mmCIF file of C-alpha atoms in Angstrom:
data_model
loop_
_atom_site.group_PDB
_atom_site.id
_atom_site.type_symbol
_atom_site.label_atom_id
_atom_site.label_comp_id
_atom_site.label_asym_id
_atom_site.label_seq_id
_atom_site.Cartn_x
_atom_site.Cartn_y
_atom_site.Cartn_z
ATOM 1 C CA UNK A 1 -7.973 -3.329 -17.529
ATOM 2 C CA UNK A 2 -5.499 -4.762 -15.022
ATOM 3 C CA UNK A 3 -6.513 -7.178 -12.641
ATOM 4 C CA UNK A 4 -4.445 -8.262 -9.073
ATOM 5 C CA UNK A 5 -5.598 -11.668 -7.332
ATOM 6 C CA UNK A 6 -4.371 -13.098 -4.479
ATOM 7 C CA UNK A 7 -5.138 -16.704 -2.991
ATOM 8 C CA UNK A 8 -5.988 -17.525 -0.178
ATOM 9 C CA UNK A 9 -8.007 -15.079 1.582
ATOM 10 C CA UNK A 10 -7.588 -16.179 4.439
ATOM 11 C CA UNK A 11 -5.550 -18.660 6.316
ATOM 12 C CA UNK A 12 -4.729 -20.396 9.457
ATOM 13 C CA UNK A 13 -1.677 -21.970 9.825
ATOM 14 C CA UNK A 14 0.317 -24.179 12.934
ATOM 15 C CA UNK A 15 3.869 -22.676 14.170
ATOM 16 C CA UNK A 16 6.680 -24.833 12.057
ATOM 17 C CA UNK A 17 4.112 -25.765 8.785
ATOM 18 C CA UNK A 18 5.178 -24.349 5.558
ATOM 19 C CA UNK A 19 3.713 -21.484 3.661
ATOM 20 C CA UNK A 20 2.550 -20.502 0.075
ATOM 21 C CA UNK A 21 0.860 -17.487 -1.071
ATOM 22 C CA UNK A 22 0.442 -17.040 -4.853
ATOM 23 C CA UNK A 23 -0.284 -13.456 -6.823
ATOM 24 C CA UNK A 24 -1.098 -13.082 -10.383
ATOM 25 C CA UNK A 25 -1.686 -10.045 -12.369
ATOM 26 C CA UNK A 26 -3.550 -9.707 -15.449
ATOM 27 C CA UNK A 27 -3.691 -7.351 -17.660
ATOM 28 C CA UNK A 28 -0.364 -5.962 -18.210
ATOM 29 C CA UNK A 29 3.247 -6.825 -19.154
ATOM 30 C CA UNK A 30 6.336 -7.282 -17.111
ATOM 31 C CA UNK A 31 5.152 -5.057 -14.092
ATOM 32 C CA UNK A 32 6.876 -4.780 -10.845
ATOM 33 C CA UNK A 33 5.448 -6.762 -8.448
ATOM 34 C CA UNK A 34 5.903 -6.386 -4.442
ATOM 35 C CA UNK A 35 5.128 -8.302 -1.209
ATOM 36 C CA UNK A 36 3.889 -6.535 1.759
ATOM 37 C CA UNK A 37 3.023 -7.087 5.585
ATOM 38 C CA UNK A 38 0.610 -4.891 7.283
ATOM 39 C CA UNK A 39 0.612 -5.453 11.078
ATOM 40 C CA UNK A 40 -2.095 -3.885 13.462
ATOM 41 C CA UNK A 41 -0.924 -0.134 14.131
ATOM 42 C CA UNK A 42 1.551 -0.348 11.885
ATOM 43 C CA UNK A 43 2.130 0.961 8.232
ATOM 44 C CA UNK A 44 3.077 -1.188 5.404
ATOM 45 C CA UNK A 45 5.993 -3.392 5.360
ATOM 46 C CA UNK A 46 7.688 -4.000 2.120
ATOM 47 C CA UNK A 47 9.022 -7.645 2.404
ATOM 48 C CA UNK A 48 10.408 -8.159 -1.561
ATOM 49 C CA UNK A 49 9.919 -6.585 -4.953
ATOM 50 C CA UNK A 50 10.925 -8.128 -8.552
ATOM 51 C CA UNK A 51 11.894 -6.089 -11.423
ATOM 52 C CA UNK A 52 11.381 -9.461 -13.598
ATOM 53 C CA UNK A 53 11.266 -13.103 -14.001
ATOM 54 C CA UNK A 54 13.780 -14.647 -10.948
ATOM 55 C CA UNK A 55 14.982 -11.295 -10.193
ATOM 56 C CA UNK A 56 13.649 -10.899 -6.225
ATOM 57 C CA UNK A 57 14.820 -8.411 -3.954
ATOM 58 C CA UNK A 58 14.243 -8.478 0.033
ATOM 59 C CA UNK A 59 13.962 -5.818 2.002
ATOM 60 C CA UNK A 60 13.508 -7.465 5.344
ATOM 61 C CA UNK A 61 15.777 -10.302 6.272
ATOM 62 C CA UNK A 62 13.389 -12.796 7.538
ATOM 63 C CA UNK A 63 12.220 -16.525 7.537
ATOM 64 C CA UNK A 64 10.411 -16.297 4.522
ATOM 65 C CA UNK A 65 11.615 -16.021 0.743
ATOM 66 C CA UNK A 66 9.540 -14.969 -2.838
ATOM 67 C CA UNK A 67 9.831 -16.217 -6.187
ATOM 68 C CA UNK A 68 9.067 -15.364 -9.531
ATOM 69 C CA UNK A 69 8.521 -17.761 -12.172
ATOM 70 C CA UNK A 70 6.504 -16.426 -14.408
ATOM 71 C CA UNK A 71 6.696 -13.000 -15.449
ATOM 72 C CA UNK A 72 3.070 -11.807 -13.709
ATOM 73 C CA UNK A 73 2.775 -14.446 -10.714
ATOM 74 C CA UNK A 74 4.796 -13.694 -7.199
ATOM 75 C CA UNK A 75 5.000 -16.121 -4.684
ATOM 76 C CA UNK A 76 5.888 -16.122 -1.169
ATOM 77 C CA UNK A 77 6.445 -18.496 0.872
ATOM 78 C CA UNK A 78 8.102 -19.765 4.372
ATOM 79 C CA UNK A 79 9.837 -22.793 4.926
ATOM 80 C CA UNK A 80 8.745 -22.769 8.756
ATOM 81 C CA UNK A 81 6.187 -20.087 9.925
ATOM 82 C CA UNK A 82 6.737 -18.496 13.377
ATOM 83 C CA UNK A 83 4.038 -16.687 15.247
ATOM 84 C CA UNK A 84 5.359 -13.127 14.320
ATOM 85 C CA UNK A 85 4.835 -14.140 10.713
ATOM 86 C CA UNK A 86 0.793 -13.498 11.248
ATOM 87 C CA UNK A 87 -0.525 -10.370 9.497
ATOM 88 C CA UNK A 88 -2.301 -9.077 6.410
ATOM 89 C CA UNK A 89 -0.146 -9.893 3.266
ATOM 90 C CA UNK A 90 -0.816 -7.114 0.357
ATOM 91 C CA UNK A 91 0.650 -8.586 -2.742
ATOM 92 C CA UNK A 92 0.906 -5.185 -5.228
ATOM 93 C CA UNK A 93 1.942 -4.480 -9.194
ATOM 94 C CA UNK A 94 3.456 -0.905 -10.442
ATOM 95 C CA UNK A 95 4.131 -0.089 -14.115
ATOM 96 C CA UNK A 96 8.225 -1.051 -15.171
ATOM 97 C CA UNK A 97 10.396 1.380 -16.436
ATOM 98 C CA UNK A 98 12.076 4.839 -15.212
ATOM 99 C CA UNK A 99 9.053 7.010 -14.283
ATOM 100 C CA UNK A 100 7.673 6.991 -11.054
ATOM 101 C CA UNK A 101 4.732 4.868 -10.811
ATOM 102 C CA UNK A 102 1.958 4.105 -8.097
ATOM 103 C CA UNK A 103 1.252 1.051 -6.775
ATOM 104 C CA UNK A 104 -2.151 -1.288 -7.589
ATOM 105 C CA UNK A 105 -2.900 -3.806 -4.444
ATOM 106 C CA UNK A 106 -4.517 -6.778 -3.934
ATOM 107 C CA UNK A 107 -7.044 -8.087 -1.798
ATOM 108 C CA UNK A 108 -4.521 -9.731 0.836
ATOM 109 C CA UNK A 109 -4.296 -12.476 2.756
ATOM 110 C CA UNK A 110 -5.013 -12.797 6.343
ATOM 111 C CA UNK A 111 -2.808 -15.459 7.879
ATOM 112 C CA UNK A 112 -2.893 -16.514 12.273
ATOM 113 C CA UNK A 113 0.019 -18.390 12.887
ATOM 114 C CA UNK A 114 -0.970 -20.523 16.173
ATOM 115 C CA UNK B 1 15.818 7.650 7.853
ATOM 116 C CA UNK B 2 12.812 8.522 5.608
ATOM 117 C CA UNK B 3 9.352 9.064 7.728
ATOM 118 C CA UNK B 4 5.839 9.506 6.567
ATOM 119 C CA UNK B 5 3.585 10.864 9.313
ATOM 120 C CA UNK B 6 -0.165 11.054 9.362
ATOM 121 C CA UNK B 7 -2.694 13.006 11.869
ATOM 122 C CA UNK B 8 -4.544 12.593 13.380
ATOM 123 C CA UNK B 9 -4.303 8.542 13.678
ATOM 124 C CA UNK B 10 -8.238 8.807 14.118
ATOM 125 C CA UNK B 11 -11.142 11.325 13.263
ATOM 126 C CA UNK B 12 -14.763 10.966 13.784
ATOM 127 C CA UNK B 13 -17.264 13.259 12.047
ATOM 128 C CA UNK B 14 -20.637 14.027 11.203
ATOM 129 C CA UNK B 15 -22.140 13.563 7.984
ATOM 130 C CA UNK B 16 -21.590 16.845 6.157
ATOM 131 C CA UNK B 17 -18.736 18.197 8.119
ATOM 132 C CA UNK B 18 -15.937 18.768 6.076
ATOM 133 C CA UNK B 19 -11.803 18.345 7.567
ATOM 134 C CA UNK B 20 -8.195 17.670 6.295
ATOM 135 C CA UNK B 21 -6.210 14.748 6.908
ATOM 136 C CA UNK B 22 -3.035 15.674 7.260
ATOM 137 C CA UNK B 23 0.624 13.688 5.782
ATOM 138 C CA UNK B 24 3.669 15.052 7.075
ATOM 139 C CA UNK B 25 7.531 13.667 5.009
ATOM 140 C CA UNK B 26 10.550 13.761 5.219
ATOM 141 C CA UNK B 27 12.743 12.367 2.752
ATOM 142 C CA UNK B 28 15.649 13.314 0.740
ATOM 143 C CA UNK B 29 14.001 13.999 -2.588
ATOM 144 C CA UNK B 30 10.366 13.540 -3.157
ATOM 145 C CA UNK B 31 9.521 11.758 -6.520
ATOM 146 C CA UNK B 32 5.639 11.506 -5.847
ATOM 147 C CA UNK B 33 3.556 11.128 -2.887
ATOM 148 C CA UNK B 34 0.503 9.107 -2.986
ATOM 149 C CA UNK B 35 -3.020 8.790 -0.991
ATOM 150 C CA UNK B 36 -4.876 5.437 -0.690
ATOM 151 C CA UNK B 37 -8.771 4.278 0.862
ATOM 152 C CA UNK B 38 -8.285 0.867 2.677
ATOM 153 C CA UNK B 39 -11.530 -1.007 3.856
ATOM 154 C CA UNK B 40 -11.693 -3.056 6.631
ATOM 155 C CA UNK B 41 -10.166 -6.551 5.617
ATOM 156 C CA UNK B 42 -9.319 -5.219 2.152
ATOM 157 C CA UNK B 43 -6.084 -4.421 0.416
ATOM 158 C CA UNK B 44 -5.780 -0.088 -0.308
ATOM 159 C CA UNK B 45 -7.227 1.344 -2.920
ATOM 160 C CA UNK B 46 -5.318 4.112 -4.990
ATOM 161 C CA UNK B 47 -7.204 7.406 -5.100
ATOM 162 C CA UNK B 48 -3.821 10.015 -6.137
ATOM 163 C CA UNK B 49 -0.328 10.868 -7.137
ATOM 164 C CA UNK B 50 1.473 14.032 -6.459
ATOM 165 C CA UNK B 51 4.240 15.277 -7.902
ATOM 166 C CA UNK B 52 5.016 18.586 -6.935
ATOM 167 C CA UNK B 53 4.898 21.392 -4.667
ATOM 168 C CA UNK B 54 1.218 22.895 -5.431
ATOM 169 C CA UNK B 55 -0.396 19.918 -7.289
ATOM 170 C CA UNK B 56 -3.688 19.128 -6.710
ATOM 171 C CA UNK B 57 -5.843 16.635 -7.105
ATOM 172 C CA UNK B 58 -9.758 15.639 -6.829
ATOM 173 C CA UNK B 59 -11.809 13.431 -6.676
ATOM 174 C CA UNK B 60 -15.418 13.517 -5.681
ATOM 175 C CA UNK B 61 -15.897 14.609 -1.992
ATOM 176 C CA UNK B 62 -12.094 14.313 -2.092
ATOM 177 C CA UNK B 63 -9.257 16.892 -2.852
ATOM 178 C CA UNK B 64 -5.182 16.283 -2.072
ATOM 179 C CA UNK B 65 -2.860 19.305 -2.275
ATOM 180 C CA UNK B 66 0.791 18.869 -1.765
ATOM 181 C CA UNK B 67 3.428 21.497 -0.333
ATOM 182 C CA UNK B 68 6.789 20.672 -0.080
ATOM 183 C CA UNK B 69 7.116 19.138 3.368
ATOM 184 C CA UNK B 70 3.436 18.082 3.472
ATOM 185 C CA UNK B 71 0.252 16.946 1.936
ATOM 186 C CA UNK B 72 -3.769 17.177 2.788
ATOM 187 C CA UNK B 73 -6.253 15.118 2.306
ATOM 188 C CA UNK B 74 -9.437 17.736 2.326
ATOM 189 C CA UNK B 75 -12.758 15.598 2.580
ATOM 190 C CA UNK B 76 -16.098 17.933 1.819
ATOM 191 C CA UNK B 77 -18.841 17.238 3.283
ATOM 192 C CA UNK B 78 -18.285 13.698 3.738
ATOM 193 C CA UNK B 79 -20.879 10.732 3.784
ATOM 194 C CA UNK B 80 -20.767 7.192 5.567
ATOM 195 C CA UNK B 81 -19.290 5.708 2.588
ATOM 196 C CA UNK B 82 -16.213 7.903 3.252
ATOM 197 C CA UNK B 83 -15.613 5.977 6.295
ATOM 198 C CA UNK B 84 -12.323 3.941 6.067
ATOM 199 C CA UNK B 85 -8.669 4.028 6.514
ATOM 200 C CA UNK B 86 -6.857 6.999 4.252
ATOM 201 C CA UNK B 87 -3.298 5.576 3.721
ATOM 202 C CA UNK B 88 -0.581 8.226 2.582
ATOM 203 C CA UNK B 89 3.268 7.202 0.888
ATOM 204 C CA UNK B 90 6.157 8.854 -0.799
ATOM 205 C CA UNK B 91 8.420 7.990 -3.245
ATOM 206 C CA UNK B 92 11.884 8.465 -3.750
ATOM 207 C CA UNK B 93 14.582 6.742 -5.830
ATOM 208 C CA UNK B 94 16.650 4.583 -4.059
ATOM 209 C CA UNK B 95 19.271 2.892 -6.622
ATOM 210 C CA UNK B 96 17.273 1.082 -9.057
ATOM 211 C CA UNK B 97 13.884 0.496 -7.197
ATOM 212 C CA UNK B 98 12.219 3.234 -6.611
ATOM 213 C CA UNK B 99 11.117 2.648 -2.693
ATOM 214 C CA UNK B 100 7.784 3.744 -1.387
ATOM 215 C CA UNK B 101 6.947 4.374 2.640
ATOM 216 C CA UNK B 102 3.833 4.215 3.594
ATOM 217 C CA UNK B 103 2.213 5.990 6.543
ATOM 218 C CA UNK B 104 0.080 4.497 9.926
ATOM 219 C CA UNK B 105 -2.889 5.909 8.246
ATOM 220 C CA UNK B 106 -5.603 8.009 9.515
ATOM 221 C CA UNK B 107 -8.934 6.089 10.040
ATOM 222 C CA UNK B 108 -11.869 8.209 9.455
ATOM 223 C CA UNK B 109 -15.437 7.358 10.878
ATOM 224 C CA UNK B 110 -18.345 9.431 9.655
ATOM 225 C CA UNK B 111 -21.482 9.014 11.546
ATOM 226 C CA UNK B 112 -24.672 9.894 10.122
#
């Protein structure tokens, strides 16, 4: 069966420090993979999605960036974190291919940006 | 623009009392709509996928029926473990990526 992690849990982070959050999926073969934000009241932000290996698509322009480089890890990460940056990041796998697939999420990370 | 709204944003029953959660769309071509549980603190959980006008779905205590501008969540006589956060999204191509909105959610407390 397919497994989603996502690491940290939880994190607290100074305005200006840089930021990585790591996925990886197990279980499966060249899924999708997306990035989400989940604010308080609000309904899930898609920040990126990747078809593939280095292939990253944003949906947000923003201060932070994703990477793929390895075909079932997704990264994101921020150069410079501002205080809108806190929020619940969903990190989420579908099935590839031409059929319409639902999406599997992780457990998140919480980050505060002070 | 594409919009996915849910009602009510909160509901409160007693155990045993059965309701509908409701999911209002409207996009330009629905290619599956999809209802998610989300703890507290936890990323959602996928409960179904619709497809098409008069689908339906179940799942326990839980039944989703879809109509062409909406969808219902139906909950029968529910029990505290229902309590959470039912998160509804639809699906439509856009180009190559097939892009998914997701609703506020509607967070359901059952009391005992």
């Amino acid at each position: 069966s397919q497994t989603i992690h996502q690491w940290p849990a939880t994190l607290v982070q100074p305005v200006g420090s840089p930021l990585s959050l790591e996925c990886t999926v197990e279980g499966t073969s060249n899924p999708n993979l997306y990035w989400y934000r989940q604010a308080a009241g609000r309904g899930l932000q898609l920040l990126f999605y990747s078809v593939g290996i280095g292939q990253i698509s944003s949906e947000v322009p923003q201060n932070l960036s994703a990477s793929r480089p390895q075909d079932r890890q997704f990264i994101l990460s921020s150069k410079k974190l501002l205080l809108s940056d806190s929020g619940f990041y969903l990190c989420a796998w579908s099935l590839a291919g031409p059929i319409y697939n639902e999406q599997f999420f992780g457990p998140g990370t919480r980050l505060t940006v002070l | 623009e594409d919009q996915v709204t849910q009602s009510p944003e909160a509901l409160r029953l007693q155990e045993g009392e059965s309701s509908s959660l409701n999911c209002s769309y409207t996009v330009s071509g629905l290619r599956g709509l999809f209802w998610y549980r989300q703890d507290p603190g936890k990323g959602p959980e996928f409960l179904f996928t619709l497809y098409s006008a008069g689908e339906e779905k179940e799942k326990e205590r839980l039944k989703a029926t879809l109509t062409k501008k909406e969808s219902f969540l139906h909950i029968t006589a529910p029990k505290p473990e229902d309590s959470a956060t039912y998160l509804c999204a639809v699906q439509e191509r856009s180009g190559g990526y097939q892009k998914v909105t997701f609703g506020i959610g509607t967070k359901l407390q059952v009391i005992p």
